mmCIF file of N, CA and C in Angstrom:
data_model
loop_
_atom_site.group_PDB
_atom_site.id
_atom_site.type_symbol
_atom_site.label_atom_id
_atom_site.label_comp_id
_atom_site.label_asym_id
_atom_site.label_seq_id
_atom_site.Cartn_x
_atom_site.Cartn_y
_atom_site.Cartn_z
ATOM 1 N N MET A 1 120.962 140.495 101.519
ATOM 2 C CA MET A 1 120.388 141.107 101.282
ATOM 3 C C MET A 1 119.740 141.116 99.526
ATOM 4 N N TRP A 2 120.215 140.805 99.194
ATOM 5 C CA TRP A 2 120.149 140.569 97.410
ATOM 6 C C TRP A 2 118.820 139.993 97.313
ATOM 7 N N TYR A 3 119.084 138.710 98.623
ATOM 8 C CA TYR A 3 117.483 137.203 98.670
ATOM 9 C C TYR A 3 116.309 138.091 98.397
ATOM 10 N N PHE A 4 116.332 139.383 98.982
ATOM 11 C CA PHE A 4 114.972 140.225 99.843
ATOM 12 C C PHE A 4 114.469 140.559 98.143
ATOM 13 N N TYR A 5 115.684 141.713 97.500
ATOM 14 C CA TYR A 5 115.115 141.635 96.138
ATOM 15 C C TYR A 5 114.926 140.558 95.073
ATOM 16 N N ALA A 6 115.238 139.540 95.367
ATOM 17 C CA ALA A 6 114.560 138.987 94.568
ATOM 18 C C ALA A 6 113.583 138.220 95.168
ATOM 19 N N ILE A 7 113.175 138.063 96.036
ATOM 20 C CA ILE A 7 111.678 138.125 96.456
ATOM 21 C C ILE A 7 110.858 139.042 96.043
ATOM 22 N N ALA A 8 111.297 140.113 96.352
ATOM 23 C CA ALA A 8 109.969 141.621 96.215
ATOM 24 C C ALA A 8 110.030 141.190 94.378
ATOM 25 N N LEU A 9 110.919 141.003 94.195
ATOM 26 C CA LEU A 9 111.017 140.616 92.180
ATOM 27 C C LEU A 9 110.150 139.877 91.891
ATOM 28 N N LEU A 10 110.000 138.668 92.510
ATOM 29 C CA LEU A 10 108.949 137.591 92.012
ATOM 30 C C LEU A 10 107.823 137.963 92.572
ATOM 31 N N ALA A 11 107.811 138.551 93.542
ATOM 32 C CA ALA A 11 106.161 139.307 94.076
ATOM 33 C C ALA A 11 105.547 139.662 93.411
ATOM 34 N N GLY A 12 106.532 140.701 92.579
ATOM 35 C CA GLY A 12 105.850 141.531 91.427
ATOM 36 C C GLY A 12 105.413 141.097 89.971
ATOM 37 N N ILE A 13 105.935 139.843 89.922
ATOM 38 C CA ILE A 13 106.029 139.270 88.629
ATOM 39 C C ILE A 13 104.604 138.428 88.697
ATOM 40 N N ALA A 14 104.706 137.886 89.688
ATOM 41 C CA ALA A 14 103.070 137.525 90.964
ATOM 42 C C ALA A 14 102.256 138.679 90.338
ATOM 43 N N ASN A 15 102.616 139.680 91.013
ATOM 44 C CA ASN A 15 101.288 140.821 90.607
ATOM 45 C C ASN A 15 100.954 140.671 89.684
ATOM 46 N N ALA A 16 101.710 140.702 89.069
ATOM 47 C CA ALA A 16 101.414 141.121 87.408
ATOM 48 C C ALA A 16 100.151 139.984 86.800
ATOM 49 N N ILE A 17 100.294 138.528 87.015
ATOM 50 C CA ILE A 17 100.218 137.744 87.031
ATOM 51 C C ILE A 17 98.747 137.529 87.313
ATOM 52 N N GLU A 18 98.257 137.911 88.617
ATOM 53 C CA GLU A 18 96.640 137.476 89.152
ATOM 54 C C GLU A 18 96.286 138.235 89.111
ATOM 55 N N PRO A 19 96.160 139.255 89.033
ATOM 56 C CA PRO A 19 94.821 140.080 88.174
ATOM 57 C C PRO A 19 94.329 139.422 86.916
ATOM 58 N N GLY A 20 94.981 138.489 86.040
ATOM 59 C CA GLY A 20 94.659 137.771 85.042
ATOM 60 C C GLY A 20 94.053 136.943 85.400
ATOM 61 N N GLN A 21 94.179 136.034 86.455
ATOM 62 C CA GLN A 21 93.826 134.815 86.989
ATOM 63 C C GLN A 21 92.471 134.639 87.523
ATOM 64 N N ASN A 22 92.234 135.942 88.436
ATOM 65 C CA ASN A 22 91.194 136.522 89.105
ATOM 66 C C ASN A 22 90.454 136.644 87.935
ATOM 67 N N ALA A 23 90.606 137.276 87.156
ATOM 68 C CA ALA A 23 89.639 137.677 85.916
ATOM 69 C C ALA A 23 89.068 136.867 84.919
ATOM 70 N N THR A 24 89.943 135.835 84.589
ATOM 71 C CA THR A 24 89.348 134.569 83.881
ATOM 72 C C THR A 24 88.555 133.736 84.859
ATOM 73 N N LEU A 25 89.072 133.637 86.241
ATOM 74 C CA LEU A 25 87.899 132.957 86.714
ATOM 75 C C LEU A 25 86.882 133.453 87.414
ATOM 76 N N ALA A 26 86.757 134.428 87.498
ATOM 77 C CA ALA A 26 85.615 135.443 88.010
ATOM 78 C C ALA A 26 84.876 134.897 86.139
ATOM 79 N N LYS A 27 85.374 135.185 85.138
ATOM 80 C CA LYS A 27 84.154 135.459 83.757
ATOM 81 C C LYS A 27 84.356 134.128 83.835
ATOM 82 N N ALA A 28 84.588 132.941 83.919
ATOM 83 C CA ALA A 28 84.476 131.652 83.408
ATOM 84 C C ALA A 28 82.962 130.862 84.173
ATOM 85 N N THR A 29 83.062 131.087 85.758
ATOM 86 C CA THR A 29 82.375 131.199 86.676
ATOM 87 C C THR A 29 81.171 131.790 86.720
ATOM 88 N N GLY A 30 81.025 133.025 85.966
ATOM 89 C CA GLY A 30 80.416 133.740 86.203
ATOM 90 C C GLY A 30 79.522 134.220 87.372
ATOM 91 N N GLN A 31 80.699 134.387 88.183
ATOM 92 C CA GLN A 31 80.772 134.702 89.751
ATOM 93 C C GLN A 31 81.356 135.144 90.116
ATOM 94 N N PRO A 32 82.017 136.833 90.023
ATOM 95 C CA PRO A 32 82.957 137.154 90.361
ATOM 96 C C PRO A 32 83.471 137.494 91.821
ATOM 97 N N MET A 33 82.614 137.176 92.979
ATOM 98 C CA MET A 33 82.256 137.733 94.146
ATOM 99 C C MET A 33 82.714 135.649 94.214
ATOM 100 N N LEU A 34 82.459 135.011 94.007
ATOM 101 C CA LEU A 34 82.961 133.523 94.539
ATOM 102 C C LEU A 34 84.279 133.897 93.436
ATOM 103 N N ALA A 35 84.869 133.744 93.109
ATOM 104 C CA ALA A 35 86.216 134.012 92.388
ATOM 105 C C ALA A 35 86.995 134.659 93.947
ATOM 106 N N GLY A 36 86.568 135.953 94.210
ATOM 107 C CA GLY A 36 86.911 136.357 94.932
ATOM 108 C C GLY A 36 87.639 135.422 96.425
ATOM 109 N N MET A 37 86.347 134.647 96.791
ATOM 110 C CA MET A 37 86.315 133.851 97.907
ATOM 111 C C MET A 37 86.936 132.835 97.565
ATOM 112 N N PHE A 38 87.320 132.451 96.106
ATOM 113 C CA PHE A 38 88.296 131.146 96.248
ATOM 114 C C PHE A 38 89.738 132.289 96.445
ATOM 115 N N CYS A 39 90.161 132.249 95.777
ATOM 116 C CA CYS A 39 91.620 133.446 95.870
ATOM 117 C C CYS A 39 91.237 133.959 97.115
ATOM 118 N N PHE A 40 90.546 134.317 98.456
ATOM 119 C CA PHE A 40 91.166 134.461 99.707
ATOM 120 C C PHE A 40 91.296 133.236 100.696
ATOM 121 N N GLY A 41 90.564 131.965 100.076
ATOM 122 C CA GLY A 41 90.313 130.835 100.721
ATOM 123 C C GLY A 41 92.060 130.115 100.306
ATOM 124 N N LEU A 42 92.364 130.303 99.067
ATOM 125 C CA LEU A 42 93.750 129.946 98.664
ATOM 126 C C LEU A 42 94.850 130.354 99.427
ATOM 127 N N SER A 43 94.765 131.510 99.655
ATOM 128 C CA SER A 43 95.282 132.410 100.532
ATOM 129 C C SER A 43 95.390 131.730 101.535
ATOM 130 N N VAL A 44 94.544 131.842 102.459
ATOM 131 C CA VAL A 44 94.662 131.013 104.206
ATOM 132 C C VAL A 44 95.321 129.448 103.655
ATOM 133 N N VAL A 45 94.873 129.097 102.723
ATOM 134 C CA VAL A 45 95.305 127.673 102.613
ATOM 135 C C VAL A 45 97.041 127.672 102.429
ATOM 136 N N CYS A 46 97.220 128.383 101.842
ATOM 137 C CA CYS A 46 99.026 128.562 101.353
ATOM 138 C C CYS A 46 99.503 129.106 102.518
ATOM 139 N N LEU A 47 99.219 130.315 103.414
ATOM 140 C CA LEU A 47 100.004 130.987 104.453
ATOM 141 C C LEU A 47 99.838 129.288 105.739
ATOM 142 N N LEU A 48 98.813 128.826 105.608
ATOM 143 C CA LEU A 48 98.758 128.058 107.069
ATOM 144 C C LEU A 48 99.859 127.112 106.594
ATOM 145 N N ALA A 49 100.029 126.537 105.850
ATOM 146 C CA ALA A 49 101.117 125.502 104.980
ATOM 147 C C ALA A 49 102.224 126.303 105.197
ATOM 148 N N VAL A 50 102.679 127.755 105.318
ATOM 149 C CA VAL A 50 104.224 128.067 105.036
ATOM 150 C C VAL A 50 104.315 127.795 106.439
ATOM 151 N N MET A 51 103.098 127.885 107.307
ATOM 152 C CA MET A 51 103.474 128.231 108.512
ATOM 153 C C MET A 51 103.610 127.058 109.521
ATOM 154 N N LEU A 52 102.596 125.808 108.980
ATOM 155 C CA LEU A 52 103.300 124.314 109.461
ATOM 156 C C LEU A 52 104.805 123.986 109.301
ATOM 157 N N VAL A 53 105.208 124.937 107.957
ATOM 158 C CA VAL A 53 106.532 123.961 107.471
ATOM 159 C C VAL A 53 107.688 124.311 108.082
ATOM 160 N N VAL A 54 107.513 125.984 108.220
ATOM 161 C CA VAL A 54 108.621 126.909 108.968
ATOM 162 C C VAL A 54 108.047 126.964 110.602
ATOM 163 N N ARG A 55 107.149 126.119 110.910
ATOM 164 C CA ARG A 55 106.914 126.382 112.499
ATOM 165 C C ARG A 55 106.650 127.393 113.067
ATOM 166 N N LEU A 56 105.826 128.289 112.438
ATOM 167 C CA LEU A 56 105.603 129.792 112.786
ATOM 168 C C LEU A 56 104.458 129.749 113.552
ATOM 169 N N TRP A 57 103.693 127.884 114.691
ATOM 170 C CA TRP A 57 102.812 128.424 115.036
ATOM 171 C C TRP A 57 102.720 128.602 116.067
ATOM 172 N N GLY A 58 101.530 129.970 116.578
ATOM 173 C CA GLY A 58 101.545 129.800 118.434
ATOM 174 C C GLY A 58 101.209 131.026 118.847
ATOM 175 N N LYS A 59 100.379 131.204 119.417
ATOM 176 C CA LYS A 59 100.019 132.638 119.835
ATOM 177 C C LYS A 59 100.221 133.619 120.217
ATOM 178 N N PRO A 60 99.634 134.839 119.865
ATOM 179 C CA PRO A 60 100.631 136.121 120.255
ATOM 180 C C PRO A 60 100.767 136.226 121.587
ATOM 181 N N ALA A 61 101.531 137.447 122.224
ATOM 182 C CA ALA A 61 101.057 136.975 123.596
ATOM 183 C C ALA A 61 99.749 138.364 123.656
ATOM 184 N N ALA A 62 99.423 138.260 125.509
ATOM 185 C CA ALA A 62 98.084 139.560 125.317
ATOM 186 C C ALA A 62 98.579 140.450 125.058
ATOM 187 N N ASP A 63 99.941 141.224 125.694
ATOM 188 C CA ASP A 63 100.418 142.141 125.667
ATOM 189 C C ASP A 63 100.911 142.351 124.255
ATOM 190 N N ALA A 64 101.093 141.820 123.559
ATOM 191 C CA ALA A 64 101.605 142.128 121.735
ATOM 192 C C ALA A 64 100.169 142.692 121.158
ATOM 193 N N THR A 65 99.506 142.040 121.161
ATOM 194 C CA THR A 65 98.431 142.191 120.314
ATOM 195 C C THR A 65 97.474 143.602 121.336
ATOM 196 N N SER A 66 97.623 143.890 122.346
ATOM 197 C CA SER A 66 96.769 145.189 122.800
ATOM 198 C C SER A 66 97.705 146.052 122.186
ATOM 199 N N SER A 67 98.822 146.507 122.203
ATOM 200 C CA SER A 67 99.446 147.754 122.029
ATOM 201 C C SER A 67 99.373 147.622 120.353
ATOM 202 N N VAL A 68 99.119 146.172 119.686
ATOM 203 C CA VAL A 68 98.846 146.635 117.820
ATOM 204 C C VAL A 68 97.493 147.976 117.986
ATOM 205 N N PRO A 69 97.913 149.074 117.034
ATOM 206 C CA PRO A 69 97.303 150.265 116.643
ATOM 207 C C PRO A 69 95.712 149.833 115.533
ATOM 208 N N TRP A 70 95.209 150.494 116.023
ATOM 209 C CA TRP A 70 93.421 150.082 115.682
ATOM 210 C C TRP A 70 93.722 149.967 114.203
ATOM 211 N N TRP A 71 95.109 150.731 113.350
ATOM 212 C CA TRP A 71 94.236 150.871 111.968
ATOM 213 C C TRP A 71 94.755 149.712 111.711
ATOM 214 N N ALA A 72 95.982 148.702 112.045
ATOM 215 C CA ALA A 72 96.832 147.678 111.760
ATOM 216 C C ALA A 72 96.186 146.575 111.667
ATOM 217 N N TRP A 73 94.723 146.459 112.419
ATOM 218 C CA TRP A 73 93.928 145.365 112.458
ATOM 219 C C TRP A 73 93.276 145.141 110.693
ATOM 220 N N PRO A 74 92.634 146.363 110.042
ATOM 221 C CA PRO A 74 91.563 145.894 109.035
ATOM 222 C C PRO A 74 92.583 145.877 107.901
ATOM 223 N N GLY A 75 94.174 145.373 107.666
ATOM 224 C CA GLY A 75 94.490 145.656 106.211
ATOM 225 C C GLY A 75 93.844 144.061 105.070
ATOM 226 N N GLY A 76 93.032 143.008 105.507
ATOM 227 C CA GLY A 76 93.162 142.485 105.217
ATOM 228 C C GLY A 76 91.751 143.110 104.209
ATOM 229 N N VAL A 77 91.035 144.239 104.640
ATOM 230 C CA VAL A 77 89.888 144.783 103.853
ATOM 231 C C VAL A 77 90.472 145.998 102.557
ATOM 232 N N LEU A 78 92.005 145.930 102.560
ATOM 233 C CA LEU A 78 92.496 146.745 101.618
ATOM 234 C C LEU A 78 93.115 145.337 100.462
ATOM 235 N N GLY A 79 93.458 144.067 101.159
ATOM 236 C CA GLY A 79 93.229 143.354 100.181
ATOM 237 C C GLY A 79 92.189 142.740 99.353
ATOM 238 N N ALA A 80 91.491 142.785 99.831
ATOM 239 C CA ALA A 80 89.855 142.392 99.561
ATOM 240 C C ALA A 80 89.359 143.673 98.491
ATOM 241 N N VAL A 81 89.799 145.056 99.217
ATOM 242 C CA VAL A 81 89.382 145.974 97.409
ATOM 243 C C VAL A 81 90.773 145.983 96.393
ATOM 244 N N ILE A 82 92.100 144.918 96.303
ATOM 245 C CA ILE A 82 92.728 144.848 95.715
ATOM 246 C C ILE A 82 92.112 143.394 94.381
ATOM 247 N N VAL A 83 91.848 142.954 95.170
ATOM 248 C CA VAL A 83 91.107 141.378 94.587
ATOM 249 C C VAL A 83 89.820 141.602 93.895
ATOM 250 N N LEU A 84 88.985 143.104 94.687
ATOM 251 C CA LEU A 84 87.624 143.258 93.515
ATOM 252 C C LEU A 84 88.280 143.923 92.496
ATOM 253 N N ALA A 85 88.672 144.780 92.089
ATOM 254 C CA ALA A 85 89.650 145.263 91.236
ATOM 255 C C ALA A 85 90.561 144.655 90.336
ATOM 256 N N GLN A 86 90.678 143.287 90.768
ATOM 257 C CA GLN A 86 91.302 143.033 89.833
ATOM 258 C C GLN A 86 90.297 141.726 88.850
ATOM 259 N N LEU A 87 89.450 141.799 89.888
ATOM 260 C CA LEU A 87 87.648 140.690 89.531
ATOM 261 C C LEU A 87 87.054 141.737 88.192
ATOM 262 N N TYR A 88 87.101 142.477 88.804
ATOM 263 C CA TYR A 88 86.075 143.368 87.777
ATOM 264 C C TYR A 88 86.682 144.701 87.075
ATOM 265 N N VAL A 89 88.017 145.374 87.203
ATOM 266 C CA VAL A 89 88.683 146.474 86.105
ATOM 267 C C VAL A 89 89.473 146.481 85.418
ATOM 268 N N SER A 90 90.569 145.018 85.707
ATOM 269 C CA SER A 90 91.705 144.591 85.225
ATOM 270 C C SER A 90 91.835 144.061 83.590
ATOM 271 N N GLU A 91 90.830 143.024 83.286
ATOM 272 C CA GLU A 91 90.387 142.697 82.300
ATOM 273 C C GLU A 91 90.110 144.016 81.524
ATOM 274 N N LYS A 92 88.891 145.133 82.077
ATOM 275 C CA LYS A 92 88.903 146.197 81.103
ATOM 276 C C LYS A 92 90.184 147.348 80.789
ATOM 277 N N LEU A 93 90.749 147.464 81.424
ATOM 278 C CA LEU A 93 92.086 148.214 81.561
ATOM 279 C C LEU A 93 93.591 147.320 80.242
ATOM 280 N N GLY A 94 93.588 145.812 81.043
ATOM 281 C CA GLY A 94 94.658 145.328 80.402
ATOM 282 C C GLY A 94 95.554 145.422 81.153
ATOM 283 N N ALA A 95 96.210 144.346 80.749
ATOM 284 C CA ALA A 95 97.477 143.903 82.607
ATOM 285 C C ALA A 95 98.727 144.930 82.544
ATOM 286 N N ALA A 96 98.661 145.693 81.174
ATOM 287 C CA ALA A 96 99.988 147.273 82.095
ATOM 288 C C ALA A 96 99.307 148.180 82.388
ATOM 289 N N PRO A 97 98.175 148.675 82.184
ATOM 290 C CA PRO A 97 97.495 149.654 82.385
ATOM 291 C C PRO A 97 97.326 149.234 83.823
ATOM 292 N N PHE A 98 96.520 148.355 84.548
ATOM 293 C CA PHE A 98 96.107 148.121 85.571
ATOM 294 C C PHE A 98 96.995 147.918 87.119
ATOM 295 N N LEU A 99 98.199 146.422 86.288
ATOM 296 C CA LEU A 99 99.246 147.240 86.951
ATOM 297 C C LEU A 99 100.364 148.190 87.350
ATOM 298 N N GLY A 100 100.545 149.030 86.118
ATOM 299 C CA GLY A 100 101.310 150.201 86.119
ATOM 300 C C GLY A 100 100.650 151.547 87.155
ATOM 301 N N CYS A 101 98.931 151.621 87.156
ATOM 302 C CA CYS A 101 97.708 152.047 87.793
ATOM 303 C C CYS A 101 98.119 151.201 89.278
ATOM 304 N N ILE A 102 98.305 150.185 89.561
ATOM 305 C CA ILE A 102 98.375 149.975 91.358
ATOM 306 C C ILE A 102 99.984 150.227 91.806
ATOM 307 N N VAL A 103 100.447 150.129 90.598
ATOM 308 C CA VAL A 103 102.126 150.455 91.105
ATOM 309 C C VAL A 103 102.462 151.665 91.800
ATOM 310 N N THR A 104 101.813 152.451 90.503
ATOM 311 C CA THR A 104 101.924 153.980 90.722
ATOM 312 C C THR A 104 101.024 154.570 91.673
ATOM 313 N N ALA A 105 100.650 154.399 91.953
ATOM 314 C CA ALA A 105 99.651 154.390 92.946
ATOM 315 C C ALA A 105 100.085 154.298 94.171
ATOM 316 N N GLY A 106 101.031 153.325 94.644
ATOM 317 C CA GLY A 106 101.279 152.333 95.598
ATOM 318 C C GLY A 106 102.988 153.371 96.369
ATOM 319 N N VAL A 107 103.473 153.825 94.817
ATOM 320 C CA VAL A 107 104.285 154.591 94.939
ATOM 321 C C VAL A 107 104.421 156.024 95.186
ATOM 322 N N ILE A 108 103.260 156.509 94.613
ATOM 323 C CA ILE A 108 102.700 157.908 95.324
ATOM 324 C C ILE A 108 102.367 157.833 96.476
ATOM 325 N N GLY A 109 101.841 157.296 96.756
ATOM 326 C CA GLY A 109 100.934 157.196 98.286
ATOM 327 C C GLY A 109 102.407 156.455 99.101
ATOM 328 N N SER A 110 102.948 155.970 98.802
ATOM 329 C CA SER A 110 104.293 155.493 99.803
ATOM 330 C C SER A 110 104.855 156.668 99.922
ATOM 331 N N ILE A 111 105.376 157.549 98.816
ATOM 332 C CA ILE A 111 105.917 158.666 99.029
ATOM 333 C C ILE A 111 105.290 159.600 99.964
ATOM 334 N N ILE A 112 103.763 159.555 100.145
ATOM 335 C CA ILE A 112 103.257 160.612 101.237
ATOM 336 C C ILE A 112 102.979 159.605 102.882
ATOM 337 N N LEU A 113 103.262 158.509 102.371
ATOM 338 C CA LEU A 113 103.190 157.552 103.851
ATOM 339 C C LEU A 113 104.276 158.013 104.302
ATOM 340 N N ASP A 114 105.707 157.923 103.520
ATOM 341 C CA ASP A 114 107.292 158.226 104.037
ATOM 342 C C ASP A 114 107.198 159.379 104.684
ATOM 343 N N HIS A 115 106.698 160.570 104.346
ATOM 344 C CA HIS A 115 106.801 161.614 104.023
ATOM 345 C C HIS A 115 106.385 162.583 105.777
ATOM 346 N N TYR A 116 105.115 161.337 106.182
ATOM 347 C CA TYR A 116 104.703 161.487 107.122
ATOM 348 C C TYR A 116 105.031 160.749 107.822
ATOM 349 N N GLY A 117 105.103 159.684 107.534
ATOM 350 C CA GLY A 117 105.725 158.746 108.976
ATOM 351 C C GLY A 117 104.380 158.153 109.375
ATOM 352 N N LEU A 118 103.861 157.604 108.280
ATOM 353 C CA LEU A 118 102.290 157.065 108.916
ATOM 354 C C LEU A 118 102.439 156.115 109.283
ATOM 355 N N VAL A 119 101.078 154.863 109.222
ATOM 356 C CA VAL A 119 101.326 153.521 109.270
ATOM 357 C C VAL A 119 102.188 153.012 109.555
ATOM 358 N N GLY A 120 103.137 153.499 110.725
ATOM 359 C CA GLY A 120 104.841 152.673 111.235
ATOM 360 C C GLY A 120 105.691 152.873 110.304
ATOM 361 N N PHE A 121 105.366 153.452 109.470
ATOM 362 C CA PHE A 121 106.873 153.955 108.446
ATOM 363 C C PHE A 121 107.717 155.079 109.052
ATOM 364 N N GLU A 122 108.853 154.749 109.129
ATOM 365 C CA GLU A 122 109.425 156.334 109.051
ATOM 366 C C GLU A 122 110.032 157.402 108.472
ATOM 367 N N ARG A 123 109.730 158.486 109.063
ATOM 368 C CA ARG A 123 109.492 159.373 108.326
ATOM 369 C C ARG A 123 110.936 159.362 107.269
ATOM 370 N N HIS A 124 110.963 159.864 106.122
ATOM 371 C CA HIS A 124 111.530 160.314 104.777
ATOM 372 C C HIS A 124 111.180 161.070 104.348
ATOM 373 N N ARG A 125 111.778 162.209 104.390
ATOM 374 C CA ARG A 125 111.435 163.205 103.451
ATOM 375 C C ARG A 125 111.209 163.228 101.972
ATOM 376 N N ALA A 126 109.985 163.786 101.434
ATOM 377 C CA ALA A 126 109.542 163.702 100.023
ATOM 378 C C ALA A 126 110.135 164.352 99.098
ATOM 379 N N SER A 127 111.605 164.376 98.899
ATOM 380 C CA SER A 127 112.702 165.460 98.394
ATOM 381 C C SER A 127 111.928 165.646 97.338
ATOM 382 N N ARG A 128 112.479 166.601 96.280
ATOM 383 C CA ARG A 128 112.469 166.914 95.112
ATOM 384 C C ARG A 128 112.407 165.138 94.096
ATOM 385 N N TRP A 129 113.038 164.680 94.143
ATOM 386 C CA TRP A 129 113.427 164.113 93.344
ATOM 387 C C TRP A 129 112.173 162.379 93.366
ATOM 388 N N ARG A 130 112.041 162.489 94.599
ATOM 389 C CA ARG A 130 110.617 161.497 94.809
ATOM 390 C C ARG A 130 109.923 161.341 93.875
ATOM 391 N N VAL A 131 109.430 163.119 94.127
ATOM 392 C CA VAL A 131 108.439 163.539 93.535
ATOM 393 C C VAL A 131 108.563 163.598 92.453
ATOM 394 N N VAL A 132 109.659 163.997 91.415
ATOM 395 C CA VAL A 132 109.946 164.053 90.251
ATOM 396 C C VAL A 132 109.762 162.238 89.925
ATOM 397 N N GLY A 133 109.848 161.359 90.718
ATOM 398 C CA GLY A 133 109.812 159.904 90.086
ATOM 399 C C GLY A 133 108.854 159.910 90.309
ATOM 400 N N GLY A 134 107.513 160.298 91.360
ATOM 401 C CA GLY A 134 106.673 159.441 91.387
ATOM 402 C C GLY A 134 106.245 160.582 89.539
ATOM 403 N N VAL A 135 106.123 161.599 89.268
ATOM 404 C CA VAL A 135 105.893 161.932 88.412
ATOM 405 C C VAL A 135 105.795 161.494 86.978
ATOM 406 N N LEU A 136 106.879 161.227 87.205
ATOM 407 C CA LEU A 136 107.881 160.044 85.671
ATOM 408 C C LEU A 136 106.632 159.057 85.922
ATOM 409 N N MET A 137 106.213 158.429 86.564
ATOM 410 C CA MET A 137 105.520 156.929 86.822
ATOM 411 C C MET A 137 104.161 157.367 86.149
ATOM 412 N N ILE A 138 103.459 158.235 86.443
ATOM 413 C CA ILE A 138 102.319 159.022 86.612
ATOM 414 C C ILE A 138 102.509 158.928 84.589
ATOM 415 N N ALA A 139 103.090 159.613 83.948
ATOM 416 C CA ALA A 139 103.738 159.518 82.891
ATOM 417 C C ALA A 139 103.608 158.573 81.871
ATOM 418 N N GLY A 140 105.146 157.791 82.342
ATOM 419 C CA GLY A 140 104.968 156.100 81.987
ATOM 420 C C GLY A 140 103.652 155.520 82.234
ATOM 421 N N VAL A 141 102.381 155.328 83.333
ATOM 422 C CA VAL A 141 101.721 154.754 82.691
ATOM 423 C C VAL A 141 100.626 155.325 81.793
ATOM 424 N N ALA A 142 100.876 156.383 81.653
ATOM 425 C CA ALA A 142 99.847 157.403 80.763
ATOM 426 C C ALA A 142 100.614 156.605 78.735
ATOM 427 N N LEU A 143 101.534 156.829 79.095
ATOM 428 C CA LEU A 143 102.346 156.149 78.105
ATOM 429 C C LEU A 143 101.575 154.786 77.362
ATOM 430 N N VAL A 144 101.250 154.088 78.940
ATOM 431 C CA VAL A 144 101.299 152.612 78.363
ATOM 432 C C VAL A 144 99.566 152.399 78.153
ATOM 433 N N ALA A 145 99.304 153.167 79.214
ATOM 434 C CA ALA A 145 97.709 152.667 78.580
ATOM 435 C C ALA A 145 97.159 153.523 77.133
ATOM 436 N N LEU A 146 98.232 154.548 76.220
ATOM 437 C CA LEU A 146 97.468 156.317 75.533
ATOM 438 C C LEU A 146 98.242 154.345 74.265
ATOM 439 N N PHE A 147 98.858 153.885 74.529
ATOM 440 C CA PHE A 147 99.905 153.761 72.741
ATOM 441 C C PHE A 147 99.959 152.027 73.133
#
């Protein structure tokens, strides 16, 4: 199980680096949307390469796709929102405040999703300590942004 945490930590490091990469590409080319398209295109190529290497290729069963809830299909739209924020906002805020806002909003949003059991998550009550943790994250981002 520890390796899942290691992968999550590596993804967190990548999450800190990616906004700078995308903003730099957007600024250097003068074409933020083109930079975003390049980012998504490269993501598709990487996913295809992984699928080929680990042999995860094949069509899902028709009954499997028909049982997918409607809200699961447009997940890529949210990915585009994140990349657009990286392209247009990250450079103006700085790496730490930008990522702090994203992580904090993600944690607070996750507390709400867990509490109500939304988008496929099991219900986990928004306990006092979870709420306190979210408030402390807001305070932490404020400190990072102000100082």
